[in-house]
Coordinates of C-alpha atoms in Angstrom, one line a residue:
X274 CA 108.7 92.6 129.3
X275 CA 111.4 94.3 127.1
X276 CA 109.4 95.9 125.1
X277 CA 107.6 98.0 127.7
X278 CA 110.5 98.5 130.1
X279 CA 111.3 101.9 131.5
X280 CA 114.9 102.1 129.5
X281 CA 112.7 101.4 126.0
X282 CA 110.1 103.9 126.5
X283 CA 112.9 106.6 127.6
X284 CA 114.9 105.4 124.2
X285 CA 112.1 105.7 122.1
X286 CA 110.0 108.3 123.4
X287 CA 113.4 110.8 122.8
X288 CA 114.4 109.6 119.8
X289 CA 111.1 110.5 118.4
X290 CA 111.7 113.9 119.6
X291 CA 114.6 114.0 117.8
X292 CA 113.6 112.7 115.0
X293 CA 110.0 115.2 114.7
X294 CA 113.1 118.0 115.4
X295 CA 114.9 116.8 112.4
X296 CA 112.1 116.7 110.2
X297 CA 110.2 120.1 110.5
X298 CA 113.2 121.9 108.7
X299 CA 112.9 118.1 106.0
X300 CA 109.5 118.4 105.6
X301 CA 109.6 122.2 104.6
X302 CA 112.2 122.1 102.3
X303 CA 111.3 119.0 100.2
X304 CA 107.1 120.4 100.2
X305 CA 109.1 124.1 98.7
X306 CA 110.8 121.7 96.5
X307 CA 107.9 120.6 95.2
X308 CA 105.9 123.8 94.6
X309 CA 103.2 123.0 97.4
X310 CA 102.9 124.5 100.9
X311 CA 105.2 123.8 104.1
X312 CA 102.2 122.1 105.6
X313 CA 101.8 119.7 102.9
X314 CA 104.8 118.3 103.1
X315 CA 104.4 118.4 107.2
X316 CA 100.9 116.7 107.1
X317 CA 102.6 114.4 104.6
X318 CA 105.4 113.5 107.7
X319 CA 102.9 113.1 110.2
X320 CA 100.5 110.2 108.5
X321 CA 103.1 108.1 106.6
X322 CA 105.3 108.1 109.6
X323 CA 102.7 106.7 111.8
X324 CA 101.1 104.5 109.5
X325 CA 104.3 102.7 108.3
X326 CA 105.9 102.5 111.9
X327 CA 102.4 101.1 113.2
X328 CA 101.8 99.1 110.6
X329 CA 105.0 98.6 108.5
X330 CA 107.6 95.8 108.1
X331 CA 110.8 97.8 109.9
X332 CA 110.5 98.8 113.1
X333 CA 112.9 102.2 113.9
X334 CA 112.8 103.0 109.9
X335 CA 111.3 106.4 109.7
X336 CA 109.2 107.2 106.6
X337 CA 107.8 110.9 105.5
X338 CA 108.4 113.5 102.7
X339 CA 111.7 113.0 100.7
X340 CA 113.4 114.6 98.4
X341 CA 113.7 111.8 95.9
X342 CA 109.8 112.1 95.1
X343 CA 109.6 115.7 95.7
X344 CA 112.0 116.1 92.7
X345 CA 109.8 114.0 90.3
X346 CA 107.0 115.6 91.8
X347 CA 107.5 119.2 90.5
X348 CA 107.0 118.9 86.7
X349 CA 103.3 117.8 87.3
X350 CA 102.2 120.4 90.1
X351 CA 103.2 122.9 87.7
X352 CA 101.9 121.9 85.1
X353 CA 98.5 120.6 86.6
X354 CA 98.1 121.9 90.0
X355 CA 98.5 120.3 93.6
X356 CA 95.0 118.2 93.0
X357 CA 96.7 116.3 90.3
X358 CA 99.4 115.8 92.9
X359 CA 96.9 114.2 95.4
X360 CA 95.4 112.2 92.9
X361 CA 98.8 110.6 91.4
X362 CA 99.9 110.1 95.1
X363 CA 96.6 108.0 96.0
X364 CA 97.2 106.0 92.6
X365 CA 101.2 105.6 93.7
X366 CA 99.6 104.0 97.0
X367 CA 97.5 101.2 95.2
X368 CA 100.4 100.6 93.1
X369 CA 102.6 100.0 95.7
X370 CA 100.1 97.9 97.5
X371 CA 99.7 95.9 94.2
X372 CA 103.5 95.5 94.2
X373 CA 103.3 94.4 97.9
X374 CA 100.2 91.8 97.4
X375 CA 102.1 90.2 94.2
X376 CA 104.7 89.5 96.9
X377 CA 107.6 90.9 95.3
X378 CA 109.4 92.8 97.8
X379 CA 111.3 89.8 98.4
X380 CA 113.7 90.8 95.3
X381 CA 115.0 93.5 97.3
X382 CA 117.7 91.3 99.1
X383 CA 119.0 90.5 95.5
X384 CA 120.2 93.8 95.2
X385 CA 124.2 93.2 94.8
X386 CA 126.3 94.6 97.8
X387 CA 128.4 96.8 95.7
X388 CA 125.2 98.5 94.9
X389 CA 123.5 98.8 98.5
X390 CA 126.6 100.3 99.3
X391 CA 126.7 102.8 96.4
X392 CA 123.1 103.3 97.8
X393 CA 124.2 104.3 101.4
X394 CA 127.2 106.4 99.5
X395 CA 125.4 108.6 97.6
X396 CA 122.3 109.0 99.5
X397 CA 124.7 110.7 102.4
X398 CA 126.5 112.6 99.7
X399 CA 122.9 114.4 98.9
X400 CA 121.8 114.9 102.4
X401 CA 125.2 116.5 103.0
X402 CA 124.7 119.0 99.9
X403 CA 121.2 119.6 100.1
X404 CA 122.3 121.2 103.6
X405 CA 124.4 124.0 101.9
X406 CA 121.1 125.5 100.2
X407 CA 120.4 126.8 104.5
X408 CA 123.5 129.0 103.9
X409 CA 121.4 131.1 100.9
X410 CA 119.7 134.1 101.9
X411 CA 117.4 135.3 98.9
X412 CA 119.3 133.1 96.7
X413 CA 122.4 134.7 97.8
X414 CA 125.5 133.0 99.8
X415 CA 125.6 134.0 102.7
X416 CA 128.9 136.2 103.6
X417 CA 130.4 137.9 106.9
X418 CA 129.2 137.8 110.5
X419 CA 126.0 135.8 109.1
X420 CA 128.4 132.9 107.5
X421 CA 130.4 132.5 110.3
X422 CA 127.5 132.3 113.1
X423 CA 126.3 130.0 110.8
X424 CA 129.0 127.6 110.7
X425 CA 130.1 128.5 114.4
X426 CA 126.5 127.5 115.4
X427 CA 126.8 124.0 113.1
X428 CA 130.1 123.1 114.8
X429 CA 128.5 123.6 117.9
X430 CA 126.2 121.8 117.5
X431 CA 128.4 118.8 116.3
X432 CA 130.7 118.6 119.2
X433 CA 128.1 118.8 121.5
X434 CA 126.5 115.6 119.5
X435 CA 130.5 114.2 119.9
X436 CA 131.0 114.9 123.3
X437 CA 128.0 114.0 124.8
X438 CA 128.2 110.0 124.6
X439 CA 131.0 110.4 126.9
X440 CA 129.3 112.2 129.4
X441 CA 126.1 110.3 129.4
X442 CA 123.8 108.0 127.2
X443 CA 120.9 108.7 129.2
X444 CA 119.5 111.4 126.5
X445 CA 120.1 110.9 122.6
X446 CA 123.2 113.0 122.0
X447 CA 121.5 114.4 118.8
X448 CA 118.9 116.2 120.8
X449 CA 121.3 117.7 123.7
X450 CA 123.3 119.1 120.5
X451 CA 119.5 120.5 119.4
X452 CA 119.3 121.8 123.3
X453 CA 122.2 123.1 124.1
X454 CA 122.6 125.4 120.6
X455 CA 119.1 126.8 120.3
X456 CA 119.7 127.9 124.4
X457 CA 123.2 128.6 123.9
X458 CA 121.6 131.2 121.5
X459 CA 118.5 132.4 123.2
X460 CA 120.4 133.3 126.4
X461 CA 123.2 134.6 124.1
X462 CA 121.4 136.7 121.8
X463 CA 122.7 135.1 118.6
X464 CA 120.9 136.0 115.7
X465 CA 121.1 133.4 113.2
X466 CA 118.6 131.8 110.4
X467 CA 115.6 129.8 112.3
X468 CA 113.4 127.3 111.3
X469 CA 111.0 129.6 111.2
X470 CA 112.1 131.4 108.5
X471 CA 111.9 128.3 105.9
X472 CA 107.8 129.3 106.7
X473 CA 105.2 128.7 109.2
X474 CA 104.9 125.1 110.9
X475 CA 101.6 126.7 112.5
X476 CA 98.4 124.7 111.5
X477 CA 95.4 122.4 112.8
X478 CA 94.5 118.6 112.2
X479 CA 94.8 117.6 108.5
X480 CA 90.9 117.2 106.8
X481 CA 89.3 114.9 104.9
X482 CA 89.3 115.8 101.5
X483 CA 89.0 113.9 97.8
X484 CA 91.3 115.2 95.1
X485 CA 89.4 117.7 92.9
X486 CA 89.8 116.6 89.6
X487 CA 87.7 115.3 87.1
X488 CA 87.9 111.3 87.3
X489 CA 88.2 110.0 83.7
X490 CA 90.4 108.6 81.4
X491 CA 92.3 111.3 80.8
X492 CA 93.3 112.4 84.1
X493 CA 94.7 108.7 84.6
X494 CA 96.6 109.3 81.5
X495 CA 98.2 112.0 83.2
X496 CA 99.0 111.5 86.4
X497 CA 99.8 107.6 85.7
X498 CA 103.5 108.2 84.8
X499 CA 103.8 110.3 87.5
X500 CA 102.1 107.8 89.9
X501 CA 104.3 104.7 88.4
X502 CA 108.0 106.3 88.8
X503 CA 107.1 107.5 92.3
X504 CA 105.6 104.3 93.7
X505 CA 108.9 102.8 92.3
X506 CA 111.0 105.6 93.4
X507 CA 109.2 105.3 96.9
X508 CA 110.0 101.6 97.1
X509 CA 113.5 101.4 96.2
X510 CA 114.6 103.5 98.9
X511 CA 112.1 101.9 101.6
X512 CA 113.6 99.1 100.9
X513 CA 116.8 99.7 100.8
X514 CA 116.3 101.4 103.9
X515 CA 115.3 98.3 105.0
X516 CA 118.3 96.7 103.8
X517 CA 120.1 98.5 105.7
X518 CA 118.2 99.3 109.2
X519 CA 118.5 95.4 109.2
X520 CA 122.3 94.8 109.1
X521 CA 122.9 97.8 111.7
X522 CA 120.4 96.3 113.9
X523 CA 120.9 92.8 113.5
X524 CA 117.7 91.6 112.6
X525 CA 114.8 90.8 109.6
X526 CA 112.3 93.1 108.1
X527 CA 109.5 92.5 106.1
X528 CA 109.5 93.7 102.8
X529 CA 106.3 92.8 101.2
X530 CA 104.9 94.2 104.5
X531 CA 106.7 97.3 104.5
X532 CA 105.0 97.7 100.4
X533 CA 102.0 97.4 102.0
X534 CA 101.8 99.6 104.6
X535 CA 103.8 102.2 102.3
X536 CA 101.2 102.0 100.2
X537 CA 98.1 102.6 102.5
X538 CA 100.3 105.7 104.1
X539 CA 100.5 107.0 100.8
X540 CA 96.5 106.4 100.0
X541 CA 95.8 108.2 103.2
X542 CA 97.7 111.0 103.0
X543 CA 96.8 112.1 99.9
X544 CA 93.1 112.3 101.3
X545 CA 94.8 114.2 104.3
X546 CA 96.7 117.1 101.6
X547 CA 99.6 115.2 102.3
X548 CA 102.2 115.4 99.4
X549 CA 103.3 111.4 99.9
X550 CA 106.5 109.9 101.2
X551 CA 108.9 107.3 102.0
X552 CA 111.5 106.0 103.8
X553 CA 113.9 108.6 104.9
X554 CA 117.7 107.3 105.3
X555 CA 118.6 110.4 107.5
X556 CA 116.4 110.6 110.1
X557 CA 116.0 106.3 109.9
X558 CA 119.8 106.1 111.3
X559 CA 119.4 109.2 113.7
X560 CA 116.5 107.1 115.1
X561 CA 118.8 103.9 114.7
X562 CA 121.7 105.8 116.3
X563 CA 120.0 106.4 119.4
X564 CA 119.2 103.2 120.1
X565 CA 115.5 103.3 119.2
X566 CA 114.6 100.2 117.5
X567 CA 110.6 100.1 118.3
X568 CA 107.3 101.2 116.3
X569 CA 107.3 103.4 119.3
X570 CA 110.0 106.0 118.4
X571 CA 108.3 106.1 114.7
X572 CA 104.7 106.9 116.1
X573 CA 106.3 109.4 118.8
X574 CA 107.8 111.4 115.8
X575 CA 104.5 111.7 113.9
X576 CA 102.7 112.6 117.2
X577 CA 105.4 115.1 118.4
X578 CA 105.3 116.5 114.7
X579 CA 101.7 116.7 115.0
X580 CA 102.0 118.6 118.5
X581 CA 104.5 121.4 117.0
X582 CA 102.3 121.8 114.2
X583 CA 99.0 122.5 116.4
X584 CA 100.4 124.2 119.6
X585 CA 104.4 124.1 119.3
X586 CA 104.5 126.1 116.0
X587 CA 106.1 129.5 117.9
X588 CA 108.9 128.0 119.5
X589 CA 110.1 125.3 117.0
X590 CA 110.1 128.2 114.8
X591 CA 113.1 129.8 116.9
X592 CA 114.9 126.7 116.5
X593 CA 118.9 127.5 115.2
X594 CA 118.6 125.8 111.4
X595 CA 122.3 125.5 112.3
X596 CA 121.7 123.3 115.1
X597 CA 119.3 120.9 112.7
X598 CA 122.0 121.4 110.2
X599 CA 124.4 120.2 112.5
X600 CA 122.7 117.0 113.2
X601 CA 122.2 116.0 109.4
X602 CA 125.9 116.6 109.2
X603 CA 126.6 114.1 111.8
X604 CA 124.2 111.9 110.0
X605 CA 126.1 112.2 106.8
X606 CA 129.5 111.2 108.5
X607 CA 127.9 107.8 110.6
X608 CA 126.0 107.3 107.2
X609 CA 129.1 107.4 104.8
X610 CA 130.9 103.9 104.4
X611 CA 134.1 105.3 105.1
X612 CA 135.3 101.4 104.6
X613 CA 134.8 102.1 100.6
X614 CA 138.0 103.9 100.8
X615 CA 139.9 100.6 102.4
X616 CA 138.5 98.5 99.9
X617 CA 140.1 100.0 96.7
X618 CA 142.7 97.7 95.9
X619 CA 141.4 94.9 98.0
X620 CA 138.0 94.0 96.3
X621 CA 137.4 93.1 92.2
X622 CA 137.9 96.6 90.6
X623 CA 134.5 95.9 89.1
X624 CA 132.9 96.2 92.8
X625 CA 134.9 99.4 93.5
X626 CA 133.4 100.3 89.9
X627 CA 129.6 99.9 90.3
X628 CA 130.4 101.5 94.0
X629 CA 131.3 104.9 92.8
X630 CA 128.9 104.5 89.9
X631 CA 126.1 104.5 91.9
X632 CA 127.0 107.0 94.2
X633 CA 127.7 109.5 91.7
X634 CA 124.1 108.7 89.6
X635 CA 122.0 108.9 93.2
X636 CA 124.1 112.7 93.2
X637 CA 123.7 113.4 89.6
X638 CA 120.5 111.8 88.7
X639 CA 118.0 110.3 91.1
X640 CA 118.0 106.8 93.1
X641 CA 115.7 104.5 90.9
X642 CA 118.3 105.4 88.2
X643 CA 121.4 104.4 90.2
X644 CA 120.1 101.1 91.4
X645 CA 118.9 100.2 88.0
X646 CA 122.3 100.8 86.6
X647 CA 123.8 99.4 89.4
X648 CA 122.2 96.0 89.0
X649 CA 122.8 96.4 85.5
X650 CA 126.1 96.4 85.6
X651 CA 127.1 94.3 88.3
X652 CA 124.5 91.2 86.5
X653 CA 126.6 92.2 83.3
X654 CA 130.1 92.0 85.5
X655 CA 128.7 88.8 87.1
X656 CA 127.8 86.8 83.6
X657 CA 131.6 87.9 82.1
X658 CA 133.1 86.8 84.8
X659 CA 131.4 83.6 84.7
X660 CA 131.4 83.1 81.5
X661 CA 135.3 83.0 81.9
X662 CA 135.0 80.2 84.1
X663 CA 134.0 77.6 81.6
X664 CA 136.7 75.2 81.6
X665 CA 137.4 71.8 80.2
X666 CA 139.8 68.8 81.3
X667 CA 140.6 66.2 78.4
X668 CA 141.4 62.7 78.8
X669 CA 140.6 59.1 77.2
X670 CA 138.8 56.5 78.9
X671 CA 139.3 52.9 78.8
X672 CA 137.4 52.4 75.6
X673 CA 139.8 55.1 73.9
X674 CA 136.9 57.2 73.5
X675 CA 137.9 61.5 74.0
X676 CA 136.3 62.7 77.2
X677 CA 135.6 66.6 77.4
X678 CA 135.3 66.8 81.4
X679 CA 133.4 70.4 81.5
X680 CA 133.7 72.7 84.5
X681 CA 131.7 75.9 84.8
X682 CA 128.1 77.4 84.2
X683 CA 126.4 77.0 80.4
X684 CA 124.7 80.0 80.0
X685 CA 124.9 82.7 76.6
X686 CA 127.5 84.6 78.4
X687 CA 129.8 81.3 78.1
X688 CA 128.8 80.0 74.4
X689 CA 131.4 81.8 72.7
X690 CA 134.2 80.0 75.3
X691 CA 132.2 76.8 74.9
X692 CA 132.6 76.4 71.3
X693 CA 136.2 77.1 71.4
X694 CA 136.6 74.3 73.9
X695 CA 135.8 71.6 71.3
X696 CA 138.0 70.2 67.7
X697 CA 135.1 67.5 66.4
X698 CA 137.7 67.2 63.0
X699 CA 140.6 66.1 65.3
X700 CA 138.4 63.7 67.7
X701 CA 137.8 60.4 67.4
X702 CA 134.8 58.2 66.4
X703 CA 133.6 58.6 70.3
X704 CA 133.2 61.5 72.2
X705 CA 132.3 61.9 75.8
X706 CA 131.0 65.5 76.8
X707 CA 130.5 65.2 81.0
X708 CA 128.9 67.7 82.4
X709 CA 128.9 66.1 86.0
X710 CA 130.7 69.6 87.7
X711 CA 129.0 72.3 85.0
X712 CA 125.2 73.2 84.5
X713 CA 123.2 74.1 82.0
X714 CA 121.7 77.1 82.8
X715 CA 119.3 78.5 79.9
X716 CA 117.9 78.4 76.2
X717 CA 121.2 79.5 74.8
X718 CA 123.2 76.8 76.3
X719 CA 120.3 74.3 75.1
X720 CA 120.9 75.4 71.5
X721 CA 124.8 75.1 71.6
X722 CA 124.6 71.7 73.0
X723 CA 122.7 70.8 69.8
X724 CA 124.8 72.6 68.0
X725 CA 127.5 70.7 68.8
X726 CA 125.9 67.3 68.4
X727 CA 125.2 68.2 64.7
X728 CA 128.5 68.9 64.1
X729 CA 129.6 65.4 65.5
X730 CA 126.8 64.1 63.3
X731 CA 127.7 65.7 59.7
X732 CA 131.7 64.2 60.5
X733 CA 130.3 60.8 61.2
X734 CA 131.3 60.7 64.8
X735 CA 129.3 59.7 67.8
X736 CA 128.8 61.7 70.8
X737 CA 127.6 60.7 74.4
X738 CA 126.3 63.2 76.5
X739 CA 126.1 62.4 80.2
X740 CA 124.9 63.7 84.0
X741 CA 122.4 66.3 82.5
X742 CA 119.4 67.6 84.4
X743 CA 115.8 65.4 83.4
X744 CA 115.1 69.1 81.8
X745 CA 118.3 69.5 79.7
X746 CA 117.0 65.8 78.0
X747 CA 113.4 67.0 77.0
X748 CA 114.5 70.1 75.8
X749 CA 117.4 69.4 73.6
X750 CA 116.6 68.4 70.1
X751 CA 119.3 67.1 67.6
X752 CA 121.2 66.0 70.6
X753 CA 118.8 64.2 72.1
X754 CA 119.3 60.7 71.4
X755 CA 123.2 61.2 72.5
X756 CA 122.1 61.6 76.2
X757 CA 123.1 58.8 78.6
X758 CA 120.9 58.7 81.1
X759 CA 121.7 57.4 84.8
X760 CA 118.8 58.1 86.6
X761 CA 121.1 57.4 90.3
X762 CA 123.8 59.7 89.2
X763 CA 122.4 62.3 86.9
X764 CA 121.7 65.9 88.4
X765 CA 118.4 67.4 88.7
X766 CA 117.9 71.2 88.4
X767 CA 115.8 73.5 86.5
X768 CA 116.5 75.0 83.0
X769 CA 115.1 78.5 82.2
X770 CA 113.6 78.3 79.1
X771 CA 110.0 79.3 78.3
X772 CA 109.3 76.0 76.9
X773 CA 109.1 74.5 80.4
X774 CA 106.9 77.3 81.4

């Protein structure tokens, strides 16, 4: 079988080095971020990596301690303390498995593509900057002989990563690059910052513990906030991850499945002093990159972490940060859609628009924010430009009466155009309205069909209304007895209006 073959265990087994490589220096820096210890955030890598790539909906997406929660994470660990931290990560968990047995990850492929690609955009801009805060030394820029190893070590490190696909694609280019620098240093005596010096990796198995804080209404009113933005935080960006593991790859997730198993990593790790995680774009396409599409390469990475944490500690500590560096900065280049560029001037400026909107909010702000806003915008973009749409052909039929042949969607973006379509004082005593090639779409348009029809009525006109939906005729009021109904030819589709339920 595929799936067991020699060639897959090779792919995955090394990408999940790879990957564990690229997420000691991840893991660090997002648990400093967020005021707790290096090992929270590595214990925190280890479970929701394995959990979510064992159990999860996206094969070869790699989960574990991100930035986007670690930043909404810091307001309540000062204020409150870590425990509150554990306790608003177990209660971001059941929320997220709530949100995954209500079946709604599903709502994640209506995301518009302007906005998954504003997404991919602006979450490889951050990874890119975050990087520069390795080239601080006590809070200062580096300068000198230091800056310059530095970026002689990073560039390295990225034309190794080049290079080697040409050579061979027998080992995952990313790790040669990793190889090659941190021996290329050793044997060279380069003196450069380490992965050791972010802190200590050393530590044993994660314990058993329950979060120490009193459990009572008032803790709940604290860390439920918390626990709401970063389930939804946590989600977006699975899921989107999802998105986008699945168009590289060529095949179908499971989003309500990847909720779920999200959710339980989340619940578990908090018992484990984990600080909670996600999806992780970065180290999801190096995995992707090197071919590693199996639960394998996932559970490898968690297991390898595992291993540098409780015996490898001393020597991933030497590791070059300029050759981990290095790889994110590869990561950021195959990430980047450099095809956003080509579009400008070929795609609805609106697109371009929402694009660069939510690139730059993912930058300024935080990802929930820039998808929101993103959707937002591009449902607004989507109803004006429909709402332009509504047209009407005019013509009289054999019986002289006026016939308004309607073209377009009904819906309170489009009223305004509606109305202005119609003259009741200059029609004649029969009026057709045929809505055989439009659609009613909502409560809105329901109202200014009977609006209309009361407006034939006061002149003393009649007006026939004909090919509505069966819902269009129970809802409408004034205009009601104006329908003709043709039960072979009239359309049938649903109306949103709460009065159908």
């Amino acid at each position: 079988m595929q799936s067991v073959s020699p060639a897959y265990l090779k792919t995955n087994l090394l990408s999940g080095l790879t990957v564990a490589l690229a997420l000691v220096p991840e893991a660090i820096a997002f648990a400093l971020v967020a005021h707790v210890s290096p090992l929270t955030g590595l214990y925190a890598a280890v479970l929701v990596s394995f959990i979510t790539s064992a159990f999860g909906g996206r094969p070869g997406m790699i989960s574990g301690a991100a930035g986007a929660l670690a930043v909404v994470m810091v307001a309540l660990v000062v204020e409150h303390g870590v425990q509150y931290l554990f306790a608003a990560i177990v209660l971001m968990g059941i929320l997220q498995m709530l949100f995954a047995a209500a079946r709604l990850g599903k709502f994640i492929r209506m995301v518009p593509y302007p906005v998954m690609l504003g997404f991919v955009n602006g979450l490889a801009l951050v990874i890119f900057i975050a990087q520069f805060g390795h080239f601080k030394v006590g809070g200062q820029w580096m300068q000198g002989a230091q800056l310059l190893t530095m970026l002689g070590l990073v560039a390295a490190t990225m034309a190794v990563i080049y290079v080697t696909p040409r050579i061979t694609k027998a080992v995952p280019a990313t790790l040669v690059g990793i190889l090659v620098v941190t021996l290329g240093a050793a044997l060279l005596g380069i003196e450069s910052k380490t992965v050791g010096d972010l802190g200590s990796i050393g530590g044993g198995l994660p314990a058993f513990t329950v979060p120490d804080v009193p459990f009572n209404l008032e803790t709940l009113k604290i860390v439920f906030p918390y626990s709401l933005v970063l389930a939804g935080v946590g989600l977006i960006e699975s899921l989107l991850t999802l998105t986008l593991v699945d168009e590289i790859t060529g095949t179908r997730g499971q989003p309500n499945r990847e909720c779920m198993a999200q959710g339980a990593a989340n619940v578990v790790t908090a018992f484990f002093g984990g600080m909670g995680g996600c999806a992780m774009i970065g180290q999801s396409m190096i995995n992707v990159n090197n071919g590693a599409y199996g639960r394998l390469s996932g559970i490898s990475a968690s297991l390898f972490l595992l291993s540098f944490i409780l015996f490898g500690s001393s020597w991933i500590e030497q590791i070059p940060l300029a050759a981990l560096i290095g790889v994110m900065f590869v990561v950021c280049e195959k990430t980047f859609e450099w095809g956003t560029f080509r579009m400008i001037g070929k795609v609805p400026r609106a697109d371009t628009l929402v694009v660069v909107l939510v690139a730059a909010i993912t930058l300024i702000f935080d990802l929930a924010v820039a998808v929101l806003v993103g959707v937002i915008v591009s449902a607004l973009v989507f109803a004006w430009q429909h709402a332009k749409q509504i047209a009407v052909k005019t013509g009289v039929d054999a019986q002289g009466w006026k016939v308004y042949e309607l073209q377009g969607t009904l819906f309170f973006a489009s009223i305004a155009n509606f109305n202005e379509l119609f003259a009741p004082k200059d029609d004649p005593q029969d009026v057709v309205v045929e809505f055989r090639n439009a659609r009613v779409v909502d409560h809105s348009a329901i109202q200014a069909i009977d609006a209309l029809a009361e407006k034939y009525r006061a002149l003393g006109k009649r007006l026939h209304l004909r090919h509505l939906s069966p819902d269009c005729r129970e809802l409408l009021d004034k205009a009601r007895d104006m329908i003709e109904v043709n039960v072979v030819e009239d359309p049938r589709y649903r109306v949103a209006d709460d009065k159908l339920g």
